Amino acid sequence: MPVTELSVPGNLAPTASGRLRRHFGKGELTVAISVAIALALLAPLGLLALDARAAGWSEIHRVLFRERSWLLLRHTITISVLVVLCAAVVGVAAAWCTERTRLPGRRIWTVLLVLPVAIPDFVVGYAWHSIDPTIGPQLGATLVMTLGTYPLVYLPVAAALRRTDPAMEDTARSLGAGQLTTFLRVTLPLIRTAVLGGSVLVILTVISEYGVFEILRYQTFTTEIFTEFQFDSQAAGALSVPLVCLGLIVLAVDGVIPRRMATSTVTRRVAAPIRLRRATMPTLAALGVLVVLGVGVPVGTLFYWMAQSQHSTLPAAATLGSATGATVTYSSLGALVAVLLALPVAMMTFRRSSAPRVVLERSTYVTQALPGVVIALSLVFFATHYAYALYGTSVLLVVAYAILHFPLALVCVKTSVAQAPPRLADVGRSLGKGQISVFLRVTFPLLVPGLAAGFCLVFLTAVTELTATLVLAPIGVQTLATQFWAYQSEVAYGAAAPYALVIIAIAMVPGALLGLWFDRQRPVRASVGP
Amino acid sequence: MLLAGGLAVAACGGTTSAGNSGPSGHASQTITLYSAQHAQTTAALVAAFTKQTGITVRVDNDGEDQLTARIELEGGRSPADVFYSENSNWLQQLDDKGLLAPVDPSTLAHVPKVDSATNGQWVGVSARVSVLVFNPSRLNSSQLPSSVLDLAEPQWKGKLEIAPSETDFWPIVSSVARSKGDAAALAWLEALKANAGSGDEVPDNETLTSDISQGTTDLGIINHYYFYRLQAEVGKGSLHARLAYFAPHDPGFVEDISGAAILRSSKHKAAAQRFLEFLSGEAGQSVLAAGDSFEYPLHPGVAANPVLTPLSHLQPSSFTPAELGTGLDAKKLLQEAGLI
C-alpha cells in the first residue's frame, strides 16, 4: 500500500526529520493498525465461508434458489428503502429542531429523542403487535423500524450541526433566503456526511434485523436465516452471504456519492437559535408524537404487562441487581473497545483519502449487516478451535459487542474527524509542536464529541442486544436482555417487564450525560465566538 | 459398560460426594447444563437437584436450535455436560452426529420406553399434547373440527392462524405424512397456508394463543401448555380462549417429548447421570408437576398438575419420537409448501 504523503502543506518546510516522520510516521502506523482492525472485524466473514463449504453447496442451493428467495429479497429491499427514507427525514428534522431552534425544553428533548435506540426491538415489536394484532406486516415493520432507527441519523446529524459554523446559514438568511431554502441549499450540504453515514447504518441495521420482522410477520433474509437454524446451522451461516452482498452494495453505492467535506473555519461560534414563534406548538406536538410512539408505547406496554400479570410475586426482581451490573459492565467495555478501534480507522482517512484507504475503512461497516447470532457463533467456532482459554469468558462477549457495533462508533467518530480541519493540525505543527502534542491538544479535543457519541450509541445498542448475548454470555451470568427473554418466552410478561424498564432507565444515563455535556459547552463557546 | 454405569450411580446414590472428584468425601462437583427448557422450570429443577445431591449446576439458557448449533461447533470441547431440550428431534440430531453418551438403564426405566431414544442415548422427561385453541365468542365447540385434516376445508378460510416455524408444529406434519402419505400431507399444508392467509403465519405459539384470545382469529393448533401458561399470566377472566382435543388417535393429536442427554465429551459423566436420574425420577418429576410448567410428567408414579386433563384420559395418536427422528421429513414438507 502506498504510504508516501503527497499533500505536503505548502507552508511547512520539508525537513529531513519531517520527511522521515511522514514516511514512517503516524500515517503508516494508522494504516497498519486499521488493516489489523479491519481483518479482525472481518474474520467472522471468513468463518462464514468455511461454514458454506462445510454445509455443502447443495443445501445452500436448495434454500437460496427457490421462489421464496425472491419474496425475501423483495421484502428486504423494500423495507430498507422505506425505512431509510423515513428515518432520514425524521432524524434530520429532529436534529435541526434541537440544534438550530429555540425549542422549549431542548435539553429534555435531546435525551428523549435518542431513547428509542435503547428499547429492545422485541419489546417494541410485541408492544405494537399487542396494540393491533392485525397491523399490516409492511406498514408495521416500517413504522417500528423507523421509530427504532431514526436516532442513528439524529445523533451524527445533531453532532454535525453542533460543530458546523453557522456563519454561512446566517449569511444566506441575511441575503434574504428563506428558512427552507437556507436549510436545503446551505445546511443540508454541510451535514451531508453525517446524513449519509447515518442512513447507511439504518439500512445495514434493517438488513440484519430479526425480532421486529419475526413478530410482525414480515419475512426477510434474516428471518429466513433464523428459520434455517432449525435445519442446518452451517447452511444458516452460509445464508448470511446474501446479507453481506446487500451490505456491500449499499456501501458501494454510498461510496460513489460524492462528498463535500464540511467546511470548517478556524474560528467557530455557536448558532444563534432560530425563534420558532407560531411554529412552536406544532413543532412541540410533532416531537411529542415521535416520542410517544417511539418511547411511550413500548414503556406503556411494559407497565400494562406488570399491571395485568396474575403472578403474585415478581421472582425476576431477585436477579435485577446482578443482571444490571453485568449488562452495564459488558456494554460499556464493548463500547470502549469499539470507540478505541474506530479512532485509528477514522484517522486513517483524516489527512489523506486514497482509494485503498477508503475501501479499507468502508469494509469495516459490513458487520452491521449481519445478525448478532451469526457473529456470535463464528466466535464460538474461533474460540473453541484457536483460543479455548477465552471460551466462556466475558472477553468474547465484549469482543462481539465491539465487532457488531463498530460501525456505529465509526460513524460518530468520523463525523467529528470530518469537521476537524487538517489545517488546524498543520498550524499546530507549524508552531513547533510535536505530532503527539498536536494530536492531544488540537485534534483530540475536536474529536471528543464524536468519541462520546460513539461510546453512548454503542453502549445503548449493546444494552439491548439479545441473540449474541444468549450465545456468548459467560455461563451463569444473566444480563437484563437474557432475563427479559427468559421470562417473556415463558409468557411471564409481568416478570419480564422490569428488566426491559431497567434497560430503558440505564439507557437514559448516557443519553442525559450527552445532552448535559453539550449544553455545558454552549456558553463557553458563545463567549469565545464573535 | 452398562454395569459400570449402574455401579457409578449406585456408588453415588445417597451421599453428597460425587465419587470421582478426589479423596475428600465433600468435594463439591459442578456440572454444566445447556437448557432450552423454559428458564423458570429449569431453575426450579436445578435448585431441587442441588439441594438433594450437593452438585452445583451451571445453567446456560438459549433456544434449542442455537444450543444444538453450539454443541456441534464446540465438538469435543463443549463445556456442557447435559443438554435439556424442549423437543426430542434436536437430541436425535446430536445423537446422529455421535455427540451423545448412553443414559443409565436405571434412569431410562423411570419413564415409558417409547418416550426415550430407542438406543437409550437420551431420556424423555416430560410430554405435551397438540390441541385446538379457539375463541368461544367466535366459534362454539360443536363447530370445531374433529380432525386436524379438516382444517384444510375451505370453510376455515380466514379463520385460522398457524405457527409453522415452531418446532412444536413438526410432529403434527410428520404424523399426518405417516398416516396419509407425503403427497396428501403436502396438499394439506398448502390448504392450511391458503386458509391462514398472508398475515396469519405467526412466529410462535405464545403469539398464536394471545391472538386468539384477543379475537383477531378464530382458531389454531398449539401445544396445550401455552394455553395454561397464558391463563396463569393474565388470569382466567382475561383469557378469551378455550382448549379442545382432536378425536382419539387423530393424526393431529400428537405427544411431543422434552428430553435430556449427556454429552459424550462430558468430563463429569457420573454427576451428569445423577442429574438425568433426578430429572426423570419422582423428585424431579414432582417439581415439574407442581410449578407453572404445565407439562405432563412421564414418570407413571407422579400425577400431573391438577388443572390439566390427566394424560391417561387422553388418546393421542401412536406417533412416537422415534418416528419423528430429527424432523427432517416435516421440514422438507414445510419448505415445499413455502411455509418456512
Short mmCIF file of N, CA and C in Angstrom, two decimals, chain B residues 215-314:
data_model
loop_
_atom_site.label_atom_id
_atom_site.label_comp_id
_atom_site.label_asym_id
_atom_site.label_seq_id
_atom_site.Cartn_x
_atom_site.Cartn_y
_atom_site.Cartn_z
N GLY B 215 -59.17 -12.26 19.81
CA GLY B 215 -60.24 -12.32 18.82
C GLY B 215 -59.82 -11.88 17.43
N THR B 216 -58.52 -11.85 17.12
CA THR B 216 -58.14 -11.48 15.75
C THR B 216 -58.29 -12.66 14.81
N THR B 217 -58.42 -13.85 15.37
CA THR B 217 -58.63 -15.03 14.53
C THR B 217 -59.44 -16.04 15.34
N ASP B 218 -59.98 -17.06 14.67
CA ASP B 218 -60.92 -17.96 15.36
C ASP B 218 -60.25 -19.12 16.08
N LEU B 219 -59.33 -19.79 15.36
CA LEU B 219 -58.74 -20.98 15.98
C LEU B 219 -57.35 -21.27 15.46
N GLY B 220 -56.65 -22.15 16.19
CA GLY B 220 -55.30 -22.54 15.81
C GLY B 220 -54.90 -23.81 16.52
N ILE B 221 -53.72 -24.35 16.16
CA ILE B 221 -53.22 -25.56 16.81
C ILE B 221 -52.01 -25.16 17.65
N ILE B 222 -52.01 -25.56 18.92
CA ILE B 222 -50.87 -25.27 19.79
C ILE B 222 -50.55 -26.52 20.62
N ASN B 223 -49.47 -26.45 21.37
CA ASN B 223 -49.25 -27.44 22.42
C ASN B 223 -50.01 -26.95 23.64
N HIS B 224 -50.65 -27.88 24.34
CA HIS B 224 -51.62 -27.49 25.37
C HIS B 224 -51.08 -26.48 26.37
N TYR B 225 -49.76 -26.55 26.71
CA TYR B 225 -49.29 -25.76 27.85
C TYR B 225 -49.24 -24.26 27.60
N TYR B 226 -49.23 -23.83 26.34
CA TYR B 226 -49.24 -22.39 26.09
C TYR B 226 -50.54 -21.77 26.58
N PHE B 227 -51.61 -22.54 26.45
CA PHE B 227 -52.91 -22.07 26.93
C PHE B 227 -52.86 -21.87 28.44
N TYR B 228 -52.35 -22.89 29.17
CA TYR B 228 -52.34 -22.79 30.63
C TYR B 228 -51.38 -21.73 31.13
N ARG B 229 -50.28 -21.55 30.40
CA ARG B 229 -49.32 -20.53 30.82
C ARG B 229 -49.90 -19.13 30.67
N LEU B 230 -50.56 -18.89 29.55
CA LEU B 230 -51.14 -17.57 29.34
C LEU B 230 -52.26 -17.34 30.36
N GLN B 231 -53.00 -18.39 30.66
CA GLN B 231 -54.07 -18.29 31.65
C GLN B 231 -53.50 -17.94 33.02
N ALA B 232 -52.35 -18.58 33.37
CA ALA B 232 -51.71 -18.28 34.65
C ALA B 232 -51.20 -16.85 34.68
N GLU B 233 -50.79 -16.32 33.53
CA GLU B 233 -50.22 -14.97 33.49
C GLU B 233 -51.30 -13.89 33.55
N VAL B 234 -52.36 -14.05 32.75
CA VAL B 234 -53.35 -12.96 32.67
C VAL B 234 -54.58 -13.23 33.54
N GLY B 235 -54.73 -14.45 34.04
CA GLY B 235 -55.90 -14.77 34.86
C GLY B 235 -57.02 -15.32 34.01
N LYS B 236 -57.81 -16.19 34.63
CA LYS B 236 -58.88 -16.88 33.89
C LYS B 236 -59.83 -15.91 33.21
N GLY B 237 -60.19 -14.83 33.93
CA GLY B 237 -61.18 -13.90 33.42
C GLY B 237 -60.74 -13.18 32.17
N SER B 238 -59.42 -12.99 32.01
CA SER B 238 -58.93 -12.19 30.89
C SER B 238 -58.58 -13.02 29.67
N LEU B 239 -58.64 -14.34 29.79
CA LEU B 239 -58.28 -15.18 28.65
C LEU B 239 -59.55 -15.61 27.92
N HIS B 240 -59.74 -15.08 26.72
CA HIS B 240 -60.94 -15.40 25.96
C HIS B 240 -60.63 -16.51 24.96
N ALA B 241 -60.15 -17.62 25.48
CA ALA B 241 -59.81 -18.75 24.61
C ALA B 241 -60.13 -20.03 25.35
N ARG B 242 -60.40 -21.09 24.59
CA ARG B 242 -60.64 -22.38 25.20
C ARG B 242 -59.90 -23.47 24.45
N LEU B 243 -59.68 -24.57 25.17
CA LEU B 243 -58.99 -25.71 24.58
C LEU B 243 -59.98 -26.72 24.06
N ALA B 244 -59.60 -27.46 23.01
CA ALA B 244 -60.40 -28.60 22.57
C ALA B 244 -59.45 -29.66 22.05
N TYR B 245 -59.82 -30.92 22.23
CA TYR B 245 -58.96 -32.01 21.77
C TYR B 245 -59.50 -32.56 20.45
N PHE B 246 -58.58 -33.03 19.62
CA PHE B 246 -59.00 -33.72 18.41
C PHE B 246 -59.58 -35.08 18.81
N ALA B 247 -60.24 -35.75 17.84
CA ALA B 247 -60.79 -37.08 18.10
C ALA B 247 -59.66 -38.03 18.50
N PRO B 248 -59.95 -39.05 19.29
CA PRO B 248 -58.92 -40.00 19.69
C PRO B 248 -58.14 -40.54 18.48
N HIS B 249 -56.83 -40.62 18.63
CA HIS B 249 -55.91 -41.18 17.62
C HIS B 249 -55.88 -40.40 16.31
N ASP B 250 -56.41 -39.18 16.32
CA ASP B 250 -56.31 -38.35 15.12
C ASP B 250 -54.82 -38.07 14.84
N PRO B 251 -54.43 -38.01 13.54
CA PRO B 251 -53.01 -37.74 13.26
C PRO B 251 -52.53 -36.39 13.79
N GLY B 252 -53.48 -35.46 14.03
CA GLY B 252 -53.09 -34.16 14.57
C GLY B 252 -52.97 -34.14 16.08
N PHE B 253 -53.35 -35.25 16.70
CA PHE B 253 -53.35 -35.34 18.16
C PHE B 253 -52.07 -36.07 18.57
N VAL B 254 -50.96 -35.32 18.71
CA VAL B 254 -49.68 -35.99 18.97
C VAL B 254 -49.07 -35.56 20.30
N GLU B 255 -48.17 -36.41 20.77
CA GLU B 255 -47.47 -36.13 22.01
C GLU B 255 -46.05 -35.68 21.65
N ASP B 256 -45.63 -34.52 22.14
CA ASP B 256 -44.24 -34.05 21.95
C ASP B 256 -43.46 -34.38 23.21
N ILE B 257 -42.23 -34.81 23.03
CA ILE B 257 -41.43 -35.19 24.19
C ILE B 257 -40.28 -34.21 24.39
N SER B 258 -40.16 -33.74 25.63
CA SER B 258 -39.00 -32.96 26.03
C SER B 258 -38.04 -33.92 26.71
N GLY B 259 -36.75 -33.90 26.34
CA GLY B 259 -35.83 -34.89 26.88
C GLY B 259 -34.48 -34.32 27.23
N ALA B 260 -33.63 -35.16 27.78
CA ALA B 260 -32.29 -34.73 28.17
C ALA B 260 -31.28 -35.79 27.82
N ALA B 261 -30.03 -35.34 27.60
CA ALA B 261 -28.96 -36.27 27.21
C ALA B 261 -27.65 -35.82 27.83
N ILE B 262 -26.71 -36.77 27.91
CA ILE B 262 -25.36 -36.46 28.38
C ILE B 262 -24.45 -36.39 27.16
N LEU B 263 -23.59 -35.36 27.14
CA LEU B 263 -22.69 -35.25 26.00
C LEU B 263 -21.54 -36.24 26.13
N ARG B 264 -21.14 -36.78 25.00
CA ARG B 264 -20.04 -37.74 25.02
C ARG B 264 -18.76 -37.09 25.54
N SER B 265 -18.61 -35.78 25.30
CA SER B 265 -17.39 -35.08 25.71
C SER B 265 -17.39 -34.71 27.19
N SER B 266 -18.49 -34.99 27.90
CA SER B 266 -18.59 -34.58 29.31
C SER B 266 -17.48 -35.22 30.14
N LYS B 267 -16.89 -34.40 31.04
CA LYS B 267 -15.88 -34.92 31.94
C LYS B 267 -16.47 -35.20 33.31
N HIS B 268 -17.76 -35.01 33.44
CA HIS B 268 -18.42 -35.26 34.73
C HIS B 268 -19.60 -36.18 34.52
N LYS B 269 -19.33 -37.30 33.88
CA LYS B 269 -20.45 -38.16 33.47
C LYS B 269 -21.23 -38.71 34.65
N ALA B 270 -20.53 -39.04 35.73
CA ALA B 270 -21.25 -39.62 36.87
C ALA B 270 -22.26 -38.63 37.43
N ALA B 271 -21.80 -37.38 37.61
CA ALA B 271 -22.71 -36.35 38.13
C ALA B 271 -23.81 -36.06 37.12
N ALA B 272 -23.45 -36.09 35.83
CA ALA B 272 -24.45 -35.85 34.79
C ALA B 272 -25.52 -36.94 34.81
N GLN B 273 -25.08 -38.19 35.01
CA GLN B 273 -26.05 -39.30 35.10
C GLN B 273 -26.98 -39.08 36.28
N ARG B 274 -26.45 -38.55 37.37
CA ARG B 274 -27.31 -38.30 38.53
C ARG B 274 -28.36 -37.24 38.22
N PHE B 275 -27.95 -36.26 37.41
CA PHE B 275 -28.92 -35.22 37.07
C PHE B 275 -30.07 -35.80 36.24
N LEU B 276 -29.72 -36.65 35.29
CA LEU B 276 -30.77 -37.28 34.47
C LEU B 276 -31.65 -38.22 35.31
N GLU B 277 -30.98 -38.89 36.25
CA GLU B 277 -31.73 -39.77 37.15
C GLU B 277 -32.75 -38.96 37.96
N PHE B 278 -32.29 -37.76 38.38
CA PHE B 278 -33.17 -36.88 39.15
C PHE B 278 -34.32 -36.34 38.29
N LEU B 279 -33.98 -35.88 37.08
CA LEU B 279 -34.99 -35.29 36.18
C LEU B 279 -36.14 -36.26 35.91
N SER B 280 -35.78 -37.52 35.65
CA SER B 280 -36.80 -38.50 35.27
C SER B 280 -37.37 -39.23 36.48
N GLY B 281 -36.71 -39.06 37.64
CA GLY B 281 -37.18 -39.72 38.86
C GLY B 281 -38.31 -38.95 39.52
N GLU B 282 -38.82 -39.51 40.61
CA GLU B 282 -40.01 -38.92 41.24
C GLU B 282 -39.77 -37.49 41.71
N ALA B 283 -38.57 -37.24 42.27
CA ALA B 283 -38.30 -35.91 42.83
C ALA B 283 -38.38 -34.84 41.74
N GLY B 284 -37.68 -35.06 40.64
CA GLY B 284 -37.67 -34.07 39.56
C GLY B 284 -39.03 -33.94 38.90
N GLN B 285 -39.68 -35.06 38.70
CA GLN B 285 -40.99 -35.06 38.04
C GLN B 285 -42.04 -34.33 38.89
N SER B 286 -41.88 -34.42 40.22
CA SER B 286 -42.80 -33.71 41.09
C SER B 286 -42.61 -32.20 40.97
N VAL B 287 -41.35 -31.77 40.80
CA VAL B 287 -41.09 -30.34 40.61
C VAL B 287 -41.82 -29.87 39.34
N LEU B 288 -41.71 -30.67 38.28
CA LEU B 288 -42.38 -30.33 37.01
C LEU B 288 -43.89 -30.21 37.19
N ALA B 289 -44.44 -31.13 37.97
CA ALA B 289 -45.89 -31.16 38.14
C ALA B 289 -46.40 -30.00 38.98
N ALA B 290 -45.53 -29.50 39.89
CA ALA B 290 -46.01 -28.51 40.85
C ALA B 290 -45.98 -27.08 40.31
N GLY B 291 -45.03 -26.76 39.47
CA GLY B 291 -44.83 -25.35 39.10
C GLY B 291 -45.74 -24.86 38.00
N ASP B 292 -45.29 -23.81 37.33
CA ASP B 292 -46.04 -23.23 36.23
C ASP B 292 -45.61 -23.81 34.89
N SER B 293 -45.09 -25.05 34.92
CA SER B 293 -44.59 -25.66 33.69
C SER B 293 -45.76 -26.16 32.83
N PHE B 294 -46.74 -26.77 33.48
CA PHE B 294 -47.94 -27.32 32.81
C PHE B 294 -47.61 -28.40 31.78
N GLU B 295 -46.42 -29.04 31.91
CA GLU B 295 -46.14 -30.20 31.07
C GLU B 295 -46.54 -31.46 31.84
N TYR B 296 -46.73 -32.55 31.11
CA TYR B 296 -47.07 -33.82 31.76
C TYR B 296 -45.80 -34.54 32.19
N PRO B 297 -45.67 -34.89 33.47
CA PRO B 297 -44.52 -35.72 33.87
C PRO B 297 -44.66 -37.09 33.21
N LEU B 298 -43.54 -37.71 32.88
CA LEU B 298 -43.61 -39.02 32.22
C LEU B 298 -43.55 -40.17 33.21
N HIS B 299 -43.04 -39.90 34.42
CA HIS B 299 -42.94 -40.96 35.44
C HIS B 299 -44.35 -41.40 35.83
N PRO B 300 -44.64 -42.71 35.72
CA PRO B 300 -46.01 -43.15 35.98
C PRO B 300 -46.46 -42.90 37.41
N GLY B 301 -45.52 -42.73 38.32
CA GLY B 301 -45.91 -42.54 39.72
C GLY B 301 -46.18 -41.09 40.09
N VAL B 302 -46.02 -40.16 39.15
CA VAL B 302 -46.20 -38.75 39.50
C VAL B 302 -47.40 -38.19 38.73
N ALA B 303 -48.36 -37.64 39.46
CA ALA B 303 -49.56 -37.09 38.82
C ALA B 303 -49.25 -35.71 38.25
N ALA B 304 -49.92 -35.38 37.15
CA ALA B 304 -49.71 -34.08 36.50
C ALA B 304 -50.34 -32.97 37.33
N ASN B 305 -50.01 -31.74 36.99
CA ASN B 305 -50.63 -30.56 37.57
C ASN B 305 -52.15 -30.74 37.52
N PRO B 306 -52.85 -30.54 38.68
CA PRO B 306 -54.29 -30.84 38.72
C PRO B 306 -55.15 -30.02 37.75
N VAL B 307 -54.67 -28.89 37.25
CA VAL B 307 -55.50 -28.15 36.30
C VAL B 307 -55.57 -28.85 34.94
N LEU B 308 -54.64 -29.77 34.68
CA LEU B 308 -54.60 -30.45 33.38
C LEU B 308 -55.53 -31.65 33.36
N THR B 309 -56.08 -31.95 32.17
CA THR B 309 -56.77 -33.22 31.98
C THR B 309 -55.70 -34.32 32.04
N PRO B 310 -55.86 -35.33 32.93
CA PRO B 310 -54.79 -36.33 33.05
C PRO B 310 -54.47 -36.99 31.70
N LEU B 311 -53.20 -37.24 31.48
CA LEU B 311 -52.76 -37.82 30.22
C LEU B 311 -53.44 -39.17 29.96
N SER B 312 -53.74 -39.88 31.07
CA SER B 312 -54.37 -41.20 30.91
C SER B 312 -55.79 -41.10 30.36
N HIS B 313 -56.40 -39.89 30.45
CA HIS B 313 -57.75 -39.71 29.90
C HIS B 313 -57.71 -39.32 28.42
N LEU B 314 -56.51 -39.03 27.93
CA LEU B 314 -56.39 -38.58 26.54
C LEU B 314 -55.94 -39.73 25.67
#
